[in-house]
Short mmCIF file of C-alpha atoms in Angstrom, two decimals:
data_model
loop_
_atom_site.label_atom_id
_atom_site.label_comp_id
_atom_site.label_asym_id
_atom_site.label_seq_id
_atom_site.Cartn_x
_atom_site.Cartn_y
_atom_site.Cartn_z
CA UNK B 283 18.08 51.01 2.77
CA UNK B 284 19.16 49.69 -0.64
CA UNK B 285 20.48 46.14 1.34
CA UNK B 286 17.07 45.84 2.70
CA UNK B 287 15.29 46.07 -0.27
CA UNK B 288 17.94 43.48 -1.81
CA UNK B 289 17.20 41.31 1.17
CA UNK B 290 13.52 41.47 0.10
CA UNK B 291 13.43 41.12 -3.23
CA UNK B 292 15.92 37.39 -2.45
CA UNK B 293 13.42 36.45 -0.05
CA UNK B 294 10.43 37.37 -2.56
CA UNK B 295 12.31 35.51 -5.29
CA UNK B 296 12.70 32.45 -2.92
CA UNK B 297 9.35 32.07 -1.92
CA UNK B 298 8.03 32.73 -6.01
CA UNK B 299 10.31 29.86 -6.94
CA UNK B 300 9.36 27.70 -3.61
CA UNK B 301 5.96 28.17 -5.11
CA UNK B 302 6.47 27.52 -8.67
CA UNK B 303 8.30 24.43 -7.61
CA UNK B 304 5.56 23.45 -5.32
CA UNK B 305 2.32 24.29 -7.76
CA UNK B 306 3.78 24.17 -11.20
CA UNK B 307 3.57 20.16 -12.04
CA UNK B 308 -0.22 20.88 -10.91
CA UNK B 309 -0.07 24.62 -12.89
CA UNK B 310 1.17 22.47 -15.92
CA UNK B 311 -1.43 19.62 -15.43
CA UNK B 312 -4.57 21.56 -15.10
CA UNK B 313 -4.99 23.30 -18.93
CA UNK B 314 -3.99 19.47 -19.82
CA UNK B 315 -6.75 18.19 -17.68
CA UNK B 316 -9.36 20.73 -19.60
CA UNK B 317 -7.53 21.02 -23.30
CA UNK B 318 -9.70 19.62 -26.12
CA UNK B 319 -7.86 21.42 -28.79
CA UNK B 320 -3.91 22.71 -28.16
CA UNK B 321 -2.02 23.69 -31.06
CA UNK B 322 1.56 25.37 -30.83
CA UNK B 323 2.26 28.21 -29.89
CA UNK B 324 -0.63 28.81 -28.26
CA UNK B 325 0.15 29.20 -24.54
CA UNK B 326 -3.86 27.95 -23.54
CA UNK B 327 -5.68 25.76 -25.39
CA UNK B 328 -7.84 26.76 -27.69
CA UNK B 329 -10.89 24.56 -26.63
CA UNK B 330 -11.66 23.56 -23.36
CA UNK B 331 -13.65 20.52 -22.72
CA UNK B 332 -14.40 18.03 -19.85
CA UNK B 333 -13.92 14.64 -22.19
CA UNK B 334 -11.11 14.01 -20.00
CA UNK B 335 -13.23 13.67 -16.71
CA UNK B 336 -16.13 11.97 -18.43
CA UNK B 337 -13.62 9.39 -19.44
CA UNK B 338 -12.26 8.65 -16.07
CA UNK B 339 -15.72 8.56 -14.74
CA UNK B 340 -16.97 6.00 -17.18
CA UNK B 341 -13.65 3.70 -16.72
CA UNK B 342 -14.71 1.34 -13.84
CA UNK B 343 -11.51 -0.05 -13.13
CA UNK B 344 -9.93 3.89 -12.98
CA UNK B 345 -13.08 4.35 -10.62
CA UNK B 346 -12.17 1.24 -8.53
CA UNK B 347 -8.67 2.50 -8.43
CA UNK B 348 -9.94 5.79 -7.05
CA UNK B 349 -12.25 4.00 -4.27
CA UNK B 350 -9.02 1.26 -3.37
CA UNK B 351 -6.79 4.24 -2.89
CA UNK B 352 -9.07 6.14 -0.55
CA UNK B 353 -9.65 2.45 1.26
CA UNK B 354 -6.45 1.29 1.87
CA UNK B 355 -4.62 4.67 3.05
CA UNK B 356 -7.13 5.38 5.90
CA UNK B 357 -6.98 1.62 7.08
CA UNK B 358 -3.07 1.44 6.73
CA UNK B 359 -2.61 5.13 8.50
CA UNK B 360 -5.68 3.89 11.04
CA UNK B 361 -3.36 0.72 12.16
CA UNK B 362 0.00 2.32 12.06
CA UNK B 363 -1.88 4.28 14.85
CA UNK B 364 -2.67 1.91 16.50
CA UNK B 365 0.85 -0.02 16.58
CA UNK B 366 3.38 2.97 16.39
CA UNK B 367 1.49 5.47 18.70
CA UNK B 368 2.01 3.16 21.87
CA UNK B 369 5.60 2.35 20.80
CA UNK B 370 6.21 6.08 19.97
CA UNK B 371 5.10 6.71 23.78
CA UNK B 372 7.48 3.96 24.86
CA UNK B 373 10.45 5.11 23.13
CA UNK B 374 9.68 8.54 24.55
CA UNK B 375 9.55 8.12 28.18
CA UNK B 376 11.37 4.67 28.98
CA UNK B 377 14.88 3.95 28.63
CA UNK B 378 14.79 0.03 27.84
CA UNK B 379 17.71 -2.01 26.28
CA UNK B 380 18.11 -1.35 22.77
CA UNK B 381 16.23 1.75 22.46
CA UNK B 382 18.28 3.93 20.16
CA UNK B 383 18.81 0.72 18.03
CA UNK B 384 15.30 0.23 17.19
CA UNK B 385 14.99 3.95 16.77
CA UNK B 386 17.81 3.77 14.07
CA UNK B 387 16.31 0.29 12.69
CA UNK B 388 13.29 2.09 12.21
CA UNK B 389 14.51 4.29 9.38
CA UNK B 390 16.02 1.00 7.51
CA UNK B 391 12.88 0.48 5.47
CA UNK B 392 13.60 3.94 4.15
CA UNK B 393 17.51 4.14 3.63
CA UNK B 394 17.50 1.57 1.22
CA UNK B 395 15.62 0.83 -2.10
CA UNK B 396 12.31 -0.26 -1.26
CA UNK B 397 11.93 -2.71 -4.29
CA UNK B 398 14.33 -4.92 -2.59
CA UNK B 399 12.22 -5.33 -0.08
CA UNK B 400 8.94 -5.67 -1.25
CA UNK B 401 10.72 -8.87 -3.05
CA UNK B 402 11.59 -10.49 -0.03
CA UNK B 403 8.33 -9.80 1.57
CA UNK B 404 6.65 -11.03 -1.55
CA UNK B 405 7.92 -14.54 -0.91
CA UNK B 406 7.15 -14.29 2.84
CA UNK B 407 3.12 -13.54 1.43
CA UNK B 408 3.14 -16.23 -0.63
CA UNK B 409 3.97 -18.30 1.85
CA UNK B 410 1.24 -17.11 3.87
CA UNK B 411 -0.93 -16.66 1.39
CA UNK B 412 -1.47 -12.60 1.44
CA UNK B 413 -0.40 -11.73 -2.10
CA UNK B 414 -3.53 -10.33 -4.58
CA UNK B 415 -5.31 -9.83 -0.54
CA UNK B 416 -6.66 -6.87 1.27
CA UNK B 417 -5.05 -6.92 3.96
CA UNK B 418 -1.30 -7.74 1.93
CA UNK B 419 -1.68 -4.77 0.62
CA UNK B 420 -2.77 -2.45 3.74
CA UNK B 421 0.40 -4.17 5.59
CA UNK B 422 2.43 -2.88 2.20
CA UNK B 423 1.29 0.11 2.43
CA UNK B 424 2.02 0.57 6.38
CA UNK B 425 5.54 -0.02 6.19
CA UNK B 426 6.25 3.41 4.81
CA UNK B 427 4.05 5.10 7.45
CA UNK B 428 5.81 3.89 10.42
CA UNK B 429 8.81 6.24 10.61
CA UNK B 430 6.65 9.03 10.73
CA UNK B 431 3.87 7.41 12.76
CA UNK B 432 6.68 6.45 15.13
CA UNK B 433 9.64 9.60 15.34
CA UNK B 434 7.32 12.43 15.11
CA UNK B 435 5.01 11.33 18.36
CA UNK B 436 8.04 9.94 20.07
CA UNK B 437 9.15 13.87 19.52
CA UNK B 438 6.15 15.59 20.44
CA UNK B 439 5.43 13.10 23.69
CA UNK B 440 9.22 14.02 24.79
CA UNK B 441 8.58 17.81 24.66
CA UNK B 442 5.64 17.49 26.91
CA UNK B 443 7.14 18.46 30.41
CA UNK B 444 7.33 16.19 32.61
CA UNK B 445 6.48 19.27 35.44
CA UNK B 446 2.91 19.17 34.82
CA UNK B 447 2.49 15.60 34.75
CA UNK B 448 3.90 15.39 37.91
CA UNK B 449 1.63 18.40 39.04
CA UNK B 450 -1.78 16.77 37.66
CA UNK B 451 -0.95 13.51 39.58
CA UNK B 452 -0.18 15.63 43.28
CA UNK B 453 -2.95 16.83 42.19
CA UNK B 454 -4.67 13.64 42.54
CA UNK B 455 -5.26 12.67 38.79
CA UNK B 456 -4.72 9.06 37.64
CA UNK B 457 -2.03 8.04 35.31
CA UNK B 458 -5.00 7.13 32.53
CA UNK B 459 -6.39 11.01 33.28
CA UNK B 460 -3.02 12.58 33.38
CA UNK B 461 -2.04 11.31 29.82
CA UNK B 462 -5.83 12.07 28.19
CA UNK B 463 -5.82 15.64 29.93
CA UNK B 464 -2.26 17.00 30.10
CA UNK B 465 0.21 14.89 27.73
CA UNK B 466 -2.21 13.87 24.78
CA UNK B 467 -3.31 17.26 24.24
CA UNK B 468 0.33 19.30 24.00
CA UNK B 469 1.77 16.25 22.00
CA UNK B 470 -1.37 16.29 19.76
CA UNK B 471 0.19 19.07 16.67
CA UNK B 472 3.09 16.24 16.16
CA UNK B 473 0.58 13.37 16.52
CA UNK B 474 -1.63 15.21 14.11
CA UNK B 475 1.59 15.81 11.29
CA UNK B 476 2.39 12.12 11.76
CA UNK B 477 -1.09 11.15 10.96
CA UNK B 478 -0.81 13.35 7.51
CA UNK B 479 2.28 12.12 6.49
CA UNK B 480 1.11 8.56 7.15
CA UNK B 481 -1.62 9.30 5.23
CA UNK B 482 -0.04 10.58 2.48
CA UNK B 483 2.94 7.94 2.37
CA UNK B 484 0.51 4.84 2.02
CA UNK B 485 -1.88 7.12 -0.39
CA UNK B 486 0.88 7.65 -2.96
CA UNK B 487 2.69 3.87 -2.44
CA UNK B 488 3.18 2.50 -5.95
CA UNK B 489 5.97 -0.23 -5.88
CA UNK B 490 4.71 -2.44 -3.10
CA UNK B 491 1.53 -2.20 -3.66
CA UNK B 492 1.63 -3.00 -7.64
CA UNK B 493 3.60 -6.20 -6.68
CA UNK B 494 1.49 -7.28 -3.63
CA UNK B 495 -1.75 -6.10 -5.01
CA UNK B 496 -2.25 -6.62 -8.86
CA UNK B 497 -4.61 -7.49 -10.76
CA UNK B 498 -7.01 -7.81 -8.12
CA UNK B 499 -6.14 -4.50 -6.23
CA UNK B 500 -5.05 -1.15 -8.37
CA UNK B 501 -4.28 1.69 -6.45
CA UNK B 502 -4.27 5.62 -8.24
CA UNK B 503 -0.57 5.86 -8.05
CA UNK B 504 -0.46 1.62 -9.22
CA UNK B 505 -3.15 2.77 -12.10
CA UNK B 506 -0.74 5.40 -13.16
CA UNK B 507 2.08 3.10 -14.62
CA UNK B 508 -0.66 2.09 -17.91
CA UNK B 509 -1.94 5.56 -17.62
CA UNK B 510 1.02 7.04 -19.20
CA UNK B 511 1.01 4.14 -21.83
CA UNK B 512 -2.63 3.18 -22.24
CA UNK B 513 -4.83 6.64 -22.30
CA UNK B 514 -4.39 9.47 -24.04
CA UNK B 515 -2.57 12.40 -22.34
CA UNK B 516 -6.07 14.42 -20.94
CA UNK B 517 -7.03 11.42 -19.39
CA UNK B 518 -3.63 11.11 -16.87
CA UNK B 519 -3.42 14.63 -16.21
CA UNK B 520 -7.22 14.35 -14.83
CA UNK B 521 -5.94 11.10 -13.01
CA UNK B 522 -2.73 13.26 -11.91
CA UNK B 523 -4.77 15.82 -10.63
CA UNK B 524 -6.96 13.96 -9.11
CA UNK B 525 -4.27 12.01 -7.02
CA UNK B 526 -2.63 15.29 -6.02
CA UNK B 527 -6.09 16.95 -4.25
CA UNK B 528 -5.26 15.22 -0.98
CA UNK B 529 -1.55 15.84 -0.75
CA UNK B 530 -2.23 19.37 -1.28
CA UNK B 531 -5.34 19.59 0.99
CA UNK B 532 -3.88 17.92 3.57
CA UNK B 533 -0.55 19.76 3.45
CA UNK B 534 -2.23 23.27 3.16
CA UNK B 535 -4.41 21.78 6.28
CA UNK B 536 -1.41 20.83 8.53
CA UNK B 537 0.92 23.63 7.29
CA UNK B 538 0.43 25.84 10.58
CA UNK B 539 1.72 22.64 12.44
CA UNK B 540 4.37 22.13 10.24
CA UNK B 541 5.65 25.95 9.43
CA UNK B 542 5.19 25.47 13.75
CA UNK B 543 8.46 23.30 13.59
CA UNK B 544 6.82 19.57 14.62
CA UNK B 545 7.86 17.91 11.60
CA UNK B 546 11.72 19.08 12.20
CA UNK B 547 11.57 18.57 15.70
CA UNK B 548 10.21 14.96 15.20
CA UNK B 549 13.56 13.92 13.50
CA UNK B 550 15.22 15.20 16.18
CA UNK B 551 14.47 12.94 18.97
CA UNK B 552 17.89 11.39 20.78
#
């Protein structure tokens, strides 16, 4: 009796520290966010205002920052679909020459700093003329959404079995009605995660984007850097907050899926 009570009161104490490690940056932000007067050792502040938010929304170029972000992540996630899904299918169910190398080679433009990178590529765009452009910075901004975009359906299209496949074509189904009615719809939890993560990787891309980008194209997380420097502290906790609503929706939105086990089976693929 007494070791099961110890066992749940670790596991209780886990999950209040998983969650104070998770929320408290966003805990700690919001009173900043609202404060207009804070004096020690008051734990609240002891006026609340919403100067903060007023001052954001009368800054145009935090306003275009907040319009560029919410541009160039659905664009950069929408094309990394478009490339990585098909080669996520191929790496899943053929076995061509090479195969595990470009699986590895995939993770390269995350095992190693990215800044290095972004260099090189930066004299490849102006070269072809891409830096300060749209579409430099959406191809920035996909490079760190193709692991996920790539492992994670790879994953979830190996799991499906191949059984019913081969049952839906005896059946007399085409290949093109086999994959939209039997494969696409079990692999779709591990597409979905990949599409979040995507999502979230290109939203919160600083580095790249900042050297491919400015001064024409400022991003929330790019705005962030003179934030700190430039405003007063009210102002970039409303910005922090503000760039932290979509991680969180979209995590709490996907967690079944992930809690599910999709996102640790996608790094799992052989």
């Amino acid at each position: 009796m007494t070791v099961r009570i110890l066992r749940k009161a670790a596991v209780c104490l886990g999950v209040g520290l998983l969650a104070l490690f998770v929320l408290g940056p966003l805990l700690w932000l919001f009173p900043h966010a609202f404060a207009g007067t804070w004096r020690y050792p008051g734990l609240l502040p002891q006026e609340w205002t919403l100067r903060w938010w007023r001052a954001v929304a009368d800054n145009p170029d935090l306003v275009a920052a907040v319009r560029w972000s919410f541009v160039f992540a659905p664009v950069a996630t929408l094309l990394s679909a478009v490339v990585c899904l098909p080669a996520a299918y191929a790496f899943s169910r053929f076995d061509f020459p090479g195969r595990r190398f470009f699986l590895v080679a995939l993770f390269s433009v995350n095992a190693f700093p990215k800044i290095g990178l972004y260099v090189a590529m930066a004299s490849l765009f102006y070269t072809l003329n891409l830096m300060t452009t749209f579409w430099g910075v959406v191809i920035v901004q996909l490079l760190g959404t193709v692991v996920f975009m790539t492992w994670l359906p790879a994953a979830a299209f190996s799991s499906v079995p191949r059984s019913l496949e081969e049952a839906a074509r005896d059946a007399g189904a085409g290949p093109l009605t086999v994959f939209w009615r039997v494969t696409l719809p079990i692999a779709r939890p591990g597409i979905l995660v990949a599409v979040i993560l995507s999502f979230l990787a290109a939203f919160d891309e600083a580095q790249g984007t900042l050297l491919v980008g400015a001064p024409v194209y400022l991003t929330m997380p790019t705005a962030m850097f003179s934030m700190v420097t430039n405003y007063p502290e009210g102002v970039a906790a409303v910005f922090s907050l503000l760039l932290s609503v979509p991680s969180v929706v979209l995590l709490f939105g996907v967690r079944r899926h992930i809690m599910g086990g999709h996102l640790a089976e996608g790094f799992q693929l052989r």
